[in-house]
Short mmCIF file of C-alpha atoms and ligand atoms in Angstrom, two decimals:
data_model
loop_
_atom_site.label_atom_id
_atom_site.label_comp_id
_atom_site.label_asym_id
_atom_site.label_seq_id
_atom_site.Cartn_x
_atom_site.Cartn_y
_atom_site.Cartn_z
CA UNK I 11 -72.86 -29.80 0.88
CA UNK I 12 -69.44 -31.22 1.55
CA UNK I 13 -67.88 -31.05 4.98
CA UNK I 14 -65.39 -33.62 6.12
CA UNK I 15 -63.12 -32.11 8.72
CA UNK I 16 -64.54 -28.66 9.41
CA UNK I 17 -67.58 -29.02 11.63
CA UNK I 18 -68.53 -25.34 11.44
CA UNK I 19 -71.95 -24.35 10.11
CA UNK I 20 -71.88 -20.59 9.47
CA UNK I 21 -74.95 -18.56 10.36
CA UNK I 22 -75.62 -15.25 8.66
CA UNK I 23 -75.99 -12.11 10.85
CA UNK I 24 -79.63 -12.06 9.71
CA UNK I 25 -80.21 -15.61 11.05
CA UNK I 26 -78.64 -14.67 14.39
CA UNK I 27 -80.82 -11.57 14.61
CA UNK I 28 -83.93 -13.55 13.66
CA UNK I 29 -83.29 -16.20 16.33
CA UNK I 30 -83.13 -13.50 18.99
CA UNK I 31 -86.24 -11.78 17.76
CA UNK I 32 -88.48 -14.69 16.74
CA UNK I 33 -87.18 -17.43 19.05
CA UNK I 34 -86.62 -20.00 16.30
CA UNK I 35 -84.69 -20.78 13.11
CA UNK I 36 -84.92 -23.30 10.29
CA UNK I 37 -81.53 -24.35 8.86
CA UNK I 38 -81.46 -26.43 5.70
CA UNK I 39 -78.97 -29.18 4.79
CA UNK I 40 -76.97 -29.00 8.00
CA UNK I 41 -75.66 -32.60 7.85
CA UNK I 42 -74.68 -34.54 4.73
CA UNK I 43 -76.23 -37.89 3.89
CA UNK I 44 -72.97 -39.59 4.82
CA UNK I 45 -73.02 -37.90 8.24
CA UNK I 46 -76.68 -38.78 8.77
CA UNK I 47 -75.92 -42.42 8.06
CA UNK I 48 -73.61 -42.53 11.11
CA UNK I 49 -76.53 -41.53 13.36
CA UNK I 50 -79.28 -43.80 11.97
CA UNK I 51 -78.21 -47.09 13.64
CA UNK I 52 -78.02 -45.42 17.05
CA UNK I 53 -81.46 -43.94 16.61
CA UNK I 54 -82.96 -47.29 15.65
CA UNK I 55 -81.24 -49.00 18.59
CA UNK I 56 -82.73 -46.65 21.15
CA UNK I 57 -86.14 -46.06 19.60
CA UNK I 58 -86.81 -49.77 19.28
CA UNK I 59 -86.08 -50.14 23.00
CA UNK I 60 -82.90 -52.19 22.62
CA UNK I 61 -80.90 -50.28 25.23
CA UNK I 62 -81.40 -52.02 28.60
CA UNK I 63 -81.86 -50.35 31.98
CA UNK I 64 -83.30 -46.99 30.88
CA UNK I 65 -86.30 -47.00 33.21
CA UNK I 66 -88.44 -43.92 32.57
CA UNK I 67 -85.90 -42.57 30.07
CA UNK I 68 -87.59 -44.85 27.54
CA UNK I 69 -91.18 -43.63 27.57
CA UNK I 70 -94.06 -42.19 25.58
CA UNK I 71 -94.39 -38.40 25.63
CA UNK I 72 -98.09 -38.57 24.74
CA UNK I 73 -99.13 -41.07 27.41
CA UNK I 74 -98.53 -41.58 31.14
CA UNK I 75 -95.58 -43.46 32.60
CA UNK I 76 -96.33 -47.17 32.79
CA UNK I 77 -97.92 -47.36 29.32
CA UNK I 78 -96.95 -50.75 27.83
CA UNK I 79 -94.15 -50.40 25.25
CA UNK I 80 -96.23 -52.00 22.49
CA UNK I 81 -98.80 -49.20 22.95
CA UNK I 82 -96.25 -46.37 22.57
CA UNK I 83 -97.14 -43.70 20.00
CA UNK I 84 -94.63 -40.87 20.60
CA UNK I 85 -91.52 -42.80 21.55
CA UNK I 86 -88.92 -40.92 23.63
CA UNK I 87 -85.41 -42.12 24.45
CA UNK I 88 -83.60 -39.69 26.76
CA UNK I 89 -79.86 -39.13 27.04
CA UNK I 90 -78.48 -41.65 24.53
CA UNK I 91 -74.90 -40.45 25.17
CA UNK I 92 -75.25 -41.13 28.89
CA UNK I 93 -76.29 -44.72 28.25
CA UNK I 94 -73.74 -45.15 25.44
CA UNK I 95 -70.72 -42.86 26.06
CA UNK I 96 -69.23 -43.88 22.70
CA UNK I 97 -72.10 -42.00 21.05
CA UNK I 98 -71.03 -38.72 22.67
CA UNK I 99 -69.43 -35.93 20.63
CA UNK I 100 -71.00 -37.24 17.43
CA UNK I 101 -71.15 -35.18 14.24
CA UNK I 102 -74.49 -33.57 15.15
CA UNK I 103 -73.12 -32.52 18.52
CA UNK I 104 -70.07 -30.93 16.90
CA UNK I 105 -72.00 -29.03 14.24
CA UNK I 106 -74.74 -27.93 16.66
CA UNK I 107 -72.02 -26.70 19.04
CA UNK I 108 -70.65 -24.45 16.30
CA UNK I 109 -74.14 -22.98 15.73
CA UNK I 110 -74.82 -22.57 19.47
CA UNK I 111 -71.50 -20.70 19.85
CA UNK I 112 -72.59 -18.21 17.19
CA UNK I 113 -76.02 -17.75 18.78
CA UNK I 114 -74.49 -17.16 22.21
CA UNK I 115 -71.31 -15.05 22.05
CA UNK I 116 -72.13 -13.68 25.53
CA UNK I 117 -71.23 -16.93 27.31
CA UNK I 118 -70.17 -20.55 27.06
CA UNK I 119 -72.78 -22.79 25.44
CA UNK I 120 -72.62 -26.48 26.34
CA UNK I 121 -74.77 -29.44 25.48
CA UNK I 122 -77.16 -29.98 28.39
CA UNK I 123 -79.20 -32.96 27.20
CA UNK I 124 -80.24 -34.89 24.12
CA UNK I 125 -83.14 -37.13 23.23
CA UNK I 126 -84.46 -39.23 20.36
CA UNK I 127 -88.13 -38.79 19.49
CA UNK I 128 -90.19 -40.83 17.04
CA UNK I 129 -93.85 -40.84 16.07
CA UNK I 130 -95.17 -44.16 14.92
CA UNK I 131 -97.07 -44.25 11.62
CA UNK I 132 -100.81 -43.59 11.68
CA UNK I 133 -100.90 -42.37 15.26
CA UNK I 134 -103.12 -39.30 15.30
CA UNK I 135 -102.63 -39.04 19.05
CA UNK I 136 -98.83 -38.93 18.88
CA UNK I 137 -99.00 -35.25 19.75
CA UNK I 138 -96.37 -33.36 21.69
CA UNK I 139 -98.51 -31.00 23.77
CA UNK I 140 -97.85 -27.28 23.30
CA UNK I 141 -95.43 -25.90 25.88
CA UNK I 142 -92.46 -23.63 26.57
CA UNK I 143 -89.32 -25.60 27.40
CA UNK I 144 -88.61 -23.42 30.41
CA UNK I 145 -91.88 -24.64 31.92
CA UNK I 146 -90.29 -28.09 32.26
CA UNK I 147 -87.10 -26.95 33.95
CA UNK I 148 -85.99 -25.71 37.36
CA UNK I 149 -85.48 -22.03 38.06
CA UNK I 150 -81.96 -20.90 37.18
CA UNK I 151 -80.28 -17.50 37.07
CA UNK I 152 -79.60 -17.59 33.35
CA UNK I 153 -82.19 -19.24 31.12
CA UNK I 154 -80.45 -19.00 27.72
CA UNK I 155 -81.10 -22.10 25.61
CA UNK I 156 -80.89 -23.23 22.00
CA UNK I 157 -82.69 -26.51 21.36
CA UNK I 158 -81.85 -28.21 18.07
CA UNK I 159 -84.06 -30.74 16.34
CA UNK I 160 -82.39 -32.69 13.53
CA UNK I 161 -84.79 -34.42 11.13
CA UNK I 162 -83.78 -38.08 10.66
CA UNK I 163 -86.46 -38.30 8.00
CA UNK I 164 -88.52 -35.61 6.29
CA UNK I 165 -90.76 -33.91 8.85
CA UNK I 166 -94.05 -32.79 7.31
CA UNK I 167 -97.30 -31.20 8.46
CA UNK I 168 -98.93 -34.61 7.95
CA UNK I 169 -96.46 -36.64 10.03
CA UNK I 170 -96.38 -34.14 12.90
CA UNK I 171 -93.50 -31.69 12.37
CA UNK I 172 -92.65 -29.00 14.90
CA UNK I 173 -95.12 -26.11 15.32
CA UNK I 174 -94.29 -22.75 16.91
CA UNK I 175 -96.03 -19.52 17.86
CA UNK I 176 -93.59 -16.86 16.57
CA UNK I 177 -93.10 -13.98 18.97
CA UNK I 178 -94.39 -15.90 22.02
CA UNK I 179 -90.75 -16.00 23.15
CA UNK I 180 -91.04 -12.29 23.95
CA UNK I 181 -93.99 -12.59 26.35
CA UNK I 182 -92.94 -11.10 29.71
CA UNK I 183 -94.24 -14.04 31.77
CA UNK I 184 -93.90 -17.77 31.26
CA UNK I 185 -97.32 -19.34 30.79
CA UNK I 186 -98.57 -21.70 33.53
CA UNK I 187 -97.69 -25.37 32.81
CA UNK I 188 -99.69 -28.27 34.25
CA UNK I 189 -99.02 -32.03 34.14
CA UNK I 190 -101.29 -33.52 31.48
CA UNK I 191 -104.30 -35.26 32.99
CA UNK I 192 -104.94 -38.54 31.16
CA UNK I 193 -107.67 -39.50 33.57
CA UNK I 194 -105.46 -42.34 34.83
CA UNK I 195 -104.95 -40.90 38.30
CA UNK I 196 -107.98 -41.77 40.38
CA UNK I 197 -106.86 -40.47 43.76
CA UNK I 198 -106.42 -36.73 43.39
CA UNK I 199 -104.44 -34.28 41.34
CA UNK I 200 -101.97 -35.40 38.67
CA UNK I 201 -98.37 -34.51 39.47
CA UNK I 202 -95.11 -34.76 37.56
CA UNK I 203 -94.38 -38.22 38.86
CA UNK I 204 -97.57 -39.46 37.21
CA UNK I 205 -97.20 -37.58 33.95
CA UNK I 206 -94.04 -36.10 32.54
CA UNK I 207 -95.96 -34.24 29.83
CA UNK I 208 -96.87 -30.66 30.69
CA UNK I 209 -99.51 -28.59 28.93
CA UNK I 210 -100.38 -24.93 28.61
CA UNK I 211 -103.60 -23.25 27.65
CA UNK I 212 -103.40 -21.70 24.21
CA UNK I 213 -104.63 -18.12 23.67
CA UNK I 214 -107.18 -17.29 20.96
CA UNK I 215 -104.65 -14.91 19.35
CA UNK I 216 -101.89 -17.57 19.10
CA UNK I 217 -100.90 -18.00 15.46
CA UNK I 218 -99.27 -21.39 14.97
CA UNK I 219 -96.91 -21.95 12.06
CA UNK I 220 -95.56 -25.33 10.95
CA UNK I 221 -91.86 -26.00 10.38
CA UNK I 222 -91.54 -28.87 7.88
CA UNK I 223 -87.90 -29.84 7.20
CA UNK I 224 -86.08 -32.39 5.07
CA UNK I 225 -83.83 -35.14 6.45
CA UNK I 226 -80.52 -33.55 7.51
CA UNK I 227 -82.09 -30.15 8.20
CA UNK I 228 -82.52 -28.60 11.61
CA UNK I 229 -84.89 -26.37 13.56
CA UNK I 230 -83.60 -24.40 16.54
CA UNK I 231 -85.87 -22.93 19.21
CA UNK I 232 -85.38 -20.98 22.39
CA UNK I 233 -86.60 -21.73 25.91
CA UNK I 234 -89.62 -19.41 25.82
CA UNK I 235 -91.25 -19.98 22.46
CA UNK I 236 -94.61 -21.77 22.59
CA UNK I 237 -94.26 -24.95 20.53
CA UNK I 238 -95.27 -28.60 20.19
CA UNK I 239 -96.21 -30.96 17.39
CA UNK I 240 -99.24 -32.74 15.98
CA UNK I 241 -100.15 -36.36 15.37
CA UNK I 242 -98.80 -38.59 12.62
CA UNK I 243 -101.40 -39.14 9.88
CA UNK I 244 -99.05 -40.92 7.43
CA UNK I 245 -97.77 -44.44 6.83
CA UNK I 246 -94.21 -43.34 7.73
CA UNK I 247 -92.52 -42.64 11.05
CA UNK I 248 -91.45 -39.13 12.00
CA UNK I 249 -87.98 -39.28 13.56
CA UNK I 250 -86.04 -36.47 15.17
CA UNK I 251 -82.91 -36.04 17.27
CA UNK I 252 -83.21 -33.24 19.85
CA UNK I 253 -80.18 -31.62 21.49
CA UNK I 254 -80.29 -28.63 23.85
CA UNK I 255 -77.46 -26.22 24.61
CA UNK I 256 -77.49 -24.00 27.69
CA UNK I 257 -75.01 -21.76 29.47
CA UNK I 258 -72.31 -23.84 31.21
CA UNK I 259 -73.14 -22.19 34.56
CA UNK I 260 -76.83 -22.98 34.15
CA UNK I 261 -76.03 -26.64 33.59
CA UNK I 262 -73.87 -26.67 36.75
CA UNK I 263 -76.73 -25.01 38.66
CA UNK I 264 -79.24 -27.61 37.42
CA UNK I 265 -76.96 -30.45 38.43
CA UNK I 266 -76.57 -29.11 41.99
CA UNK I 267 -80.38 -29.42 42.23
CA UNK I 268 -80.13 -33.05 41.15
CA UNK I 269 -81.68 -32.23 37.76
CA UNK I 270 -80.04 -34.03 34.82
CA UNK I 271 -83.02 -34.16 32.40
CA UNK I 272 -83.29 -37.88 33.11
CA UNK I 273 -86.87 -38.95 33.81
CA UNK I 274 -85.35 -41.10 36.54
CA UNK I 275 -84.21 -38.01 38.51
CA UNK I 276 -85.81 -37.76 41.92
CA UNK I 277 -86.22 -34.03 42.36
CA UNK I 278 -88.60 -32.12 44.57
CA UNK I 279 -90.49 -30.18 41.92
CA UNK I 280 -92.35 -28.06 44.46
CA UNK I 281 -89.00 -26.55 45.50
CA UNK I 282 -87.21 -26.04 42.21
CA UNK I 283 -89.81 -25.24 39.58
CA UNK I 284 -89.86 -21.84 37.82
O1 AKG R 314 -90.28 -32.29 17.78
C1 AKG R 314 -91.28 -32.42 18.48
O2 AKG R 314 -92.21 -33.16 18.18
C2 AKG R 314 -91.38 -31.63 19.76
C3 AKG R 314 -90.08 -31.48 20.44
C4 AKG R 314 -90.11 -30.45 21.52
O3 AKG R 314 -91.12 -30.00 21.91
C5 AKG R 314 -88.86 -30.00 22.11
O4 AKG R 314 -87.79 -30.46 21.72
O5 AKG R 314 -88.91 -29.13 22.99
#
């Protein structure tokens, strides 16, 4: 694929229809190797904890806050473009914007947040618990979302690629989400200040499918599809760059609640949760 100046990635009408119906898409060869190479050094910088002053924005999504860095398994670096403004509007942002615009002709799609995620090699417990993204976010009038996940290296079943339950995006009600209980909280119920990770109960009829993708390819999922990812059983890392687009008015609404997707936000969850 050669794209130098045009940052448009054209979806077919069938892909747009499928996203609406199934709640996810797999798009192959979205970025060229040359484009990917511009992102790699940033990813390494953040995932190896070199950016100072991130607080809880550098954390482990499979373990409670406060886990020592050397014990991290599922490494999460939130909002790289906030910490390094020169990283903003990178090639992935531009191409993902063109796809989001096609998926959402009804409104104005804007990038809401981004994060780098990496599973260390041979970490069976580097699981991202199954959830619906909306379960993590405050109640807003419009919930439209397209969350992109760009594979920085090949994502496989064995290294813990994304898993989804097709059709779960059409369930009328959001499933209940609870902060994951790691048994670390001795004095009562676990809340979101103790554990960022939320979990849902799976249903016996849930049929999970795996979405392996090559480096440079992308998955896109909506805010209601049940999804997560498994542990890493290989000698290689699994690395992915997540970027979510929402309606511009929704983002403004979130911000008035003090919600920026930073784990350092101090929001009153009891008041603003869905
Ligand atoms: O890619 C993963 O491991 C999970 C990411 C995820 O759940 C999300 O972006 O909502």
